[in-house]
PDB file of C-alpha atoms in Angstrom:
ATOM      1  CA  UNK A   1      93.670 148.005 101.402  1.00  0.00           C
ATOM      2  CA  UNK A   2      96.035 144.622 101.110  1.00  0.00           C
ATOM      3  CA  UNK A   3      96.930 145.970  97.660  1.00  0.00           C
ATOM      4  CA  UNK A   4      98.244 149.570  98.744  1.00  0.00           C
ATOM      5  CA  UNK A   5     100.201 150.752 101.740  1.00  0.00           C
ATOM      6  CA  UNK A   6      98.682 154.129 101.347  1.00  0.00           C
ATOM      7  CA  UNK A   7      94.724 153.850 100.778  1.00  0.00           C
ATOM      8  CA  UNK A   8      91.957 153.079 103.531  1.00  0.00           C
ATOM      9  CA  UNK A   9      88.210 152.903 103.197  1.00  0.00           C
ATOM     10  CA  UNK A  10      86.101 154.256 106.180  1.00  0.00           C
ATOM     11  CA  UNK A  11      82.690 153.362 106.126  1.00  0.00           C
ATOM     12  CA  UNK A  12      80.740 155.649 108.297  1.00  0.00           C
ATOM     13  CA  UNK A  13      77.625 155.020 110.059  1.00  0.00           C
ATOM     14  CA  UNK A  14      74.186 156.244 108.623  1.00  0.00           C
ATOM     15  CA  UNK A  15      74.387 158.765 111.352  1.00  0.00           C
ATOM     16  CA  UNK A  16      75.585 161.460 109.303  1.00  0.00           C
ATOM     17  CA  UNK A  17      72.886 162.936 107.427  1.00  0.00           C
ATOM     18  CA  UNK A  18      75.112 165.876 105.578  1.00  0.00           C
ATOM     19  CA  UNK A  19      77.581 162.944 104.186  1.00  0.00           C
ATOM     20  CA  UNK A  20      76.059 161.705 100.538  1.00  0.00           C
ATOM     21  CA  UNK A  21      77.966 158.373 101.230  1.00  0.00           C
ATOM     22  CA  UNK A  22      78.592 155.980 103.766  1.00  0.00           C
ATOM     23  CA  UNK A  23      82.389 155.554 103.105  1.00  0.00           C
ATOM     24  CA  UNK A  24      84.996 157.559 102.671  1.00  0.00           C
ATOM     25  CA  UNK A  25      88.609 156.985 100.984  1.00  0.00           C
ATOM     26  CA  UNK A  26      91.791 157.904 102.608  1.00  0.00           C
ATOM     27  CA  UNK A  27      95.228 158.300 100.715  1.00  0.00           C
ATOM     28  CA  UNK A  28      97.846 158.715 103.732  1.00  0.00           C
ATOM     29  CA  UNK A  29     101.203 158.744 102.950  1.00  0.00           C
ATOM     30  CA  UNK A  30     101.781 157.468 106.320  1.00  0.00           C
ATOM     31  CA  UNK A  31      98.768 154.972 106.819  1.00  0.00           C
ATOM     32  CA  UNK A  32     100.041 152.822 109.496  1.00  0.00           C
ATOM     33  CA  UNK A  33     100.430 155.926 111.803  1.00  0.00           C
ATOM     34  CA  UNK A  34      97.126 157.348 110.840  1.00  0.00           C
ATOM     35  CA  UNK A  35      95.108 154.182 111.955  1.00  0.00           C
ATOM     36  CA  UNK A  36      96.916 153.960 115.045  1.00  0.00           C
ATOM     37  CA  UNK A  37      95.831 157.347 115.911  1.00  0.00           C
ATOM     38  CA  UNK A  38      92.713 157.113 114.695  1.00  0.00           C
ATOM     39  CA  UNK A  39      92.071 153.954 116.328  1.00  0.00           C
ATOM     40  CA  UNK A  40      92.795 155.760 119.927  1.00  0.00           C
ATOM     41  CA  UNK A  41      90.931 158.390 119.135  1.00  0.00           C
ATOM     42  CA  UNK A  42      87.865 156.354 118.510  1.00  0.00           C
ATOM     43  CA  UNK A  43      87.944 153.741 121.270  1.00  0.00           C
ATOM     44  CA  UNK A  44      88.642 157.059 123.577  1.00  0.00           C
ATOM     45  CA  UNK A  45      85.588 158.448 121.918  1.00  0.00           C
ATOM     46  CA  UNK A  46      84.041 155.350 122.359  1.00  0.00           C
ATOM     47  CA  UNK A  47      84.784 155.130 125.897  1.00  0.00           C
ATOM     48  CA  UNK A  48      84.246 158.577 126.803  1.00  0.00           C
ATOM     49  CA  UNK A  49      80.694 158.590 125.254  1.00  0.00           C
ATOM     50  CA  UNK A  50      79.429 155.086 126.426  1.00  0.00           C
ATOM     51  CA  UNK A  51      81.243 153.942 129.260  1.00  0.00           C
ATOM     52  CA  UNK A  52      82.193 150.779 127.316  1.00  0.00           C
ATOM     53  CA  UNK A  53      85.966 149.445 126.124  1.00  0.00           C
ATOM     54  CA  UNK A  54      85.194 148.350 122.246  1.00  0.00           C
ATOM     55  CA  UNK A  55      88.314 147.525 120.300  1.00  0.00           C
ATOM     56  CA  UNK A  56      88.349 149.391 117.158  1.00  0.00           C
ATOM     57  CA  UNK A  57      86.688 147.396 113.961  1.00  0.00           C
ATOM     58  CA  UNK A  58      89.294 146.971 112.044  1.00  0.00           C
ATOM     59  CA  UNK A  59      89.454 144.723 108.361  1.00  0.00           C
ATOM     60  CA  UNK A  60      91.433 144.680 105.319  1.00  0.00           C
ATOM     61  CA  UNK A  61      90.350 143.580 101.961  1.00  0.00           C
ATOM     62  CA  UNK A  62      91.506 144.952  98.491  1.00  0.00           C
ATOM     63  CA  UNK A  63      89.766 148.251  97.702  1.00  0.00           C
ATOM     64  CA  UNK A  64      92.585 149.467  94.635  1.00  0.00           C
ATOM     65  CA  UNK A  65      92.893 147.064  91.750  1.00  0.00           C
ATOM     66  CA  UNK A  66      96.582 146.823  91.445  1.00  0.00           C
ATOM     67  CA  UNK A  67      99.272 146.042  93.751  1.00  0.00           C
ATOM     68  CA  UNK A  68     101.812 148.375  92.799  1.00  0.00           C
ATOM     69  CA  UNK A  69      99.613 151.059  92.641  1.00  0.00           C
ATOM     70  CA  UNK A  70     101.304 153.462  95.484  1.00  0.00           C
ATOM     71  CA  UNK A  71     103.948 154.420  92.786  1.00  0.00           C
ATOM     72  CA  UNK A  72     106.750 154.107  94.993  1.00  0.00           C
ATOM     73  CA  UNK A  73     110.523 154.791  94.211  1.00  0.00           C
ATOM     74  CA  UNK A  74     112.277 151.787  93.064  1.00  0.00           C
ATOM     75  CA  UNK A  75     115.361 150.343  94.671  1.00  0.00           C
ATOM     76  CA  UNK A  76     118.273 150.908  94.062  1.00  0.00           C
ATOM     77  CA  UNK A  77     119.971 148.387  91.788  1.00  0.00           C
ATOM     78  CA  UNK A  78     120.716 145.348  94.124  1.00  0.00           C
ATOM     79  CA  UNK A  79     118.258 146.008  96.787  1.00  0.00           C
ATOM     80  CA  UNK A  80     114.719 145.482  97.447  1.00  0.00           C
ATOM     81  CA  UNK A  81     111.993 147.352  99.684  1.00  0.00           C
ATOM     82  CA  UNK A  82     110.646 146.160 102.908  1.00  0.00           C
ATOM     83  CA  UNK A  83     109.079 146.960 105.471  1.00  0.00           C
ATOM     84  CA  UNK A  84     109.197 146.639 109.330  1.00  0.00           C
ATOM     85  CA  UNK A  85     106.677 148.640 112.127  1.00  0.00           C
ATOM     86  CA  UNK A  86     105.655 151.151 109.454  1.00  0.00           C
ATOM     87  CA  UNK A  87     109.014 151.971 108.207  1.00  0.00           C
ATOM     88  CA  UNK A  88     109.877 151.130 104.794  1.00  0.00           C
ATOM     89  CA  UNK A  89     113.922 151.148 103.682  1.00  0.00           C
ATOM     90  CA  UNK A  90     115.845 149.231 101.392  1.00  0.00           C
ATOM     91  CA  UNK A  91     117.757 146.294 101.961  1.00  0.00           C
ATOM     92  CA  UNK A  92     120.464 144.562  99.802  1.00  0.00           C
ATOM     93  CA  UNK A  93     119.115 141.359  97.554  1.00  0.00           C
ATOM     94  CA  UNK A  94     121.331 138.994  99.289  1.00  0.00           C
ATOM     95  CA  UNK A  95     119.726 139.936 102.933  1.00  0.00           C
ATOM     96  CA  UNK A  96     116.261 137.737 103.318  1.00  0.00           C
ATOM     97  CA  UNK A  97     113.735 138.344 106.717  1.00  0.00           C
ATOM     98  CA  UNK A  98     114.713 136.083 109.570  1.00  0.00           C
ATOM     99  CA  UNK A  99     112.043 134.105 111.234  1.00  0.00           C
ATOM    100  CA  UNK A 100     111.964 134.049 115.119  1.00  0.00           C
ATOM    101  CA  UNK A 101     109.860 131.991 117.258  1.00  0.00           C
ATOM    102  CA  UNK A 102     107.164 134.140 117.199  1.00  0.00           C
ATOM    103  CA  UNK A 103     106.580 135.492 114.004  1.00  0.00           C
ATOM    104  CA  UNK A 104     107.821 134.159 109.936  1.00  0.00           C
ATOM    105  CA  UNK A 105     107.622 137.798 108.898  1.00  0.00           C
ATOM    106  CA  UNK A 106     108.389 141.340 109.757  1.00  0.00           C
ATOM    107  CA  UNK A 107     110.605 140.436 112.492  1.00  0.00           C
ATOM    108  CA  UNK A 108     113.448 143.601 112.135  1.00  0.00           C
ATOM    109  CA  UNK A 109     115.959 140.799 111.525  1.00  0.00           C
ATOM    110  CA  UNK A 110     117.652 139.814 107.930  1.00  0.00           C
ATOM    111  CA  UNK A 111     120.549 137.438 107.286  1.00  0.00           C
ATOM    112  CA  UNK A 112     122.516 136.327 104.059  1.00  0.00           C
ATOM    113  CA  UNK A 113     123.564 133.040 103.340  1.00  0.00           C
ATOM    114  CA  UNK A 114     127.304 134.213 104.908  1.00  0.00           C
ATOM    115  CA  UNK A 115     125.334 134.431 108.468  1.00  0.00           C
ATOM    116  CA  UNK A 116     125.706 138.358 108.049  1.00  0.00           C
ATOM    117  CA  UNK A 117     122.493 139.850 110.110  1.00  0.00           C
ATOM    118  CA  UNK A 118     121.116 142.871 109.905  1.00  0.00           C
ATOM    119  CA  UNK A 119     118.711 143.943 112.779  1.00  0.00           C
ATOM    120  CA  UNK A 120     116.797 147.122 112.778  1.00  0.00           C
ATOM    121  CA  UNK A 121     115.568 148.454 115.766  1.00  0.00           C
ATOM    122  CA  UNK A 122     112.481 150.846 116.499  1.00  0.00           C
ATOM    123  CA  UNK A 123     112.014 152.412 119.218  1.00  0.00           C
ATOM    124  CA  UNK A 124     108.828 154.695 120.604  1.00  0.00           C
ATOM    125  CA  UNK A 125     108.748 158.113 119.443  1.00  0.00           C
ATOM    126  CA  UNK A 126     109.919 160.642 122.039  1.00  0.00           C
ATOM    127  CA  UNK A 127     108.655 164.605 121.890  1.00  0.00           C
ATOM    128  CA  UNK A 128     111.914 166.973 121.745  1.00  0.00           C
ATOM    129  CA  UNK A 129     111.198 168.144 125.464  1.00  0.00           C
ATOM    130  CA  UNK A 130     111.684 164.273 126.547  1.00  0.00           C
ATOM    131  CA  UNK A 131     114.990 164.186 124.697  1.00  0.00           C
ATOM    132  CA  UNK A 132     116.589 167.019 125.910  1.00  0.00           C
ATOM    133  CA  UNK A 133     115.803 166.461 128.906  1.00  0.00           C
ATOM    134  CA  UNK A 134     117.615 163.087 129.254  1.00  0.00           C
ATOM    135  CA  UNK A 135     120.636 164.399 126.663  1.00  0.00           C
ATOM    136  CA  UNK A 136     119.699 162.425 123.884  1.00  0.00           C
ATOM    137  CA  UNK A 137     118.463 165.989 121.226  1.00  0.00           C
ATOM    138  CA  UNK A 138     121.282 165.633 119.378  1.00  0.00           C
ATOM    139  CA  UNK A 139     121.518 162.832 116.930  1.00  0.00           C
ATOM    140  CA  UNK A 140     125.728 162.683 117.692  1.00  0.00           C
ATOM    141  CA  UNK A 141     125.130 161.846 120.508  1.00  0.00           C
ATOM    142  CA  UNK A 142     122.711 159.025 120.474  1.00  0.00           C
ATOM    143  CA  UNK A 143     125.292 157.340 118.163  1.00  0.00           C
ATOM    144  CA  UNK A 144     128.447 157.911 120.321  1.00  0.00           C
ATOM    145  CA  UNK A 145     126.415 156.615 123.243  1.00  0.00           C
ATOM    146  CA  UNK A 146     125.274 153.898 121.381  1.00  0.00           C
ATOM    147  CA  UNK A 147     129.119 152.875 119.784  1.00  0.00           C
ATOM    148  CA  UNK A 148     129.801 153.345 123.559  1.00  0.00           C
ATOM    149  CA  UNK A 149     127.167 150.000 124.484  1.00  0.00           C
ATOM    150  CA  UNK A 150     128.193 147.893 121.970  1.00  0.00           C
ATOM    151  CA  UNK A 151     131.902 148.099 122.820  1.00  0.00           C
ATOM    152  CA  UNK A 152     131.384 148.380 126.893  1.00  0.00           C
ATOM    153  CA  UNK A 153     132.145 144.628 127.201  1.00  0.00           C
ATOM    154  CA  UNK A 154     134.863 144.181 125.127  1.00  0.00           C
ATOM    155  CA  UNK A 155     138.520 144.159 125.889  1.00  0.00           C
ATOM    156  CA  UNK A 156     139.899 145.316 122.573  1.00  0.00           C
ATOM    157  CA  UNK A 157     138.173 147.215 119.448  1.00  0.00           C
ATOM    158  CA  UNK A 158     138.957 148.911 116.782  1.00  0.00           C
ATOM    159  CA  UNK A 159     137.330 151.642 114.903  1.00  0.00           C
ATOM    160  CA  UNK A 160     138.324 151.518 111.186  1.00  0.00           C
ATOM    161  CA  UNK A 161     136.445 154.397 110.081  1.00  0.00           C
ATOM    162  CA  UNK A 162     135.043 157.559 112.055  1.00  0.00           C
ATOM    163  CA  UNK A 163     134.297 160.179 110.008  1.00  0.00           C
ATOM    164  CA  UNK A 164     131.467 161.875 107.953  1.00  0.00           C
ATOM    165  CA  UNK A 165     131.188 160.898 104.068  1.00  0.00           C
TER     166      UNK A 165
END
């Protein structure tokens, strides 16, 4: 659905005789995930069945009538919503999406007119077994190691403030 980050319509094949229709609305909270999986879950399907790679048929058109219809949270005062790879946070007003040379949109990049960027990062999902396993189970120290990158090639720092709120 372009107007809703939540709603999908599948339309099923006439295959299905105990299904009165051929479609079928979805309301995930999460829909960006759930297509992803569903999509490899069909084209293994696909495969599996008849020996054939098919990329998964994939459209969007409006199916809801408005386009704030998810009923979302609003910001809080001074920020705005947006998203990147799924994830949807606020962002102060004065930050604005930074184009790259591949893409005007949705880049994880946001600047204000002071050149202040701010660059969010996502990285693939690991299970709990993978992240124990390389020290990395405890959120602590994820960000310790990570403080511990950015200042590796530096001569001098400073750490103003290192404490929980």
């Amino acid at each position: 659905d372009e107007n809703s980050d939540q709603h999908c319509l599948l339309n099923l094949t006439e295959e299905l005789p105990s299904w009165e229709s051929d479609r079928l609305f979805i309301k995930a909270e999460n829909r960006n995930l759930f297509l992803q999986h569903l999509r490899c879950s069909w084209q293994t399907d696909h495969m599996w069945r008849l020996g054939r790679v098919v990329v998964f048929p994939l459209s969007s058109y409006p199916i809801t009538k408005e386009r704030g219809f998810d009923n979302y949270v609003l910001p809080y005062q001074g920020y705005h919503w947006t998203k990147f790879q799924g994830y949807r946070f606020m962002v102060p007003d004065r930050f604005s999406d930074q184009a790259n040379s591949i893409q005007d949109s949705e880049t994880g990049e946001y600047v204000d007119d002071k050149g202040v960027s701010l660059i969010v990062h996502v990285h693939e999902a690991f299970s709990l077994e993978q992240l124990t396993k390389i020290y990395r189970d405890n959120i602590r120290w994820v960000a310790a190691d990570y403080k511990i990158q950015l200042c590796s090639e530096e001569g001098q720092f400073y750490v103003i403030k290192n404490c929980m709120r």
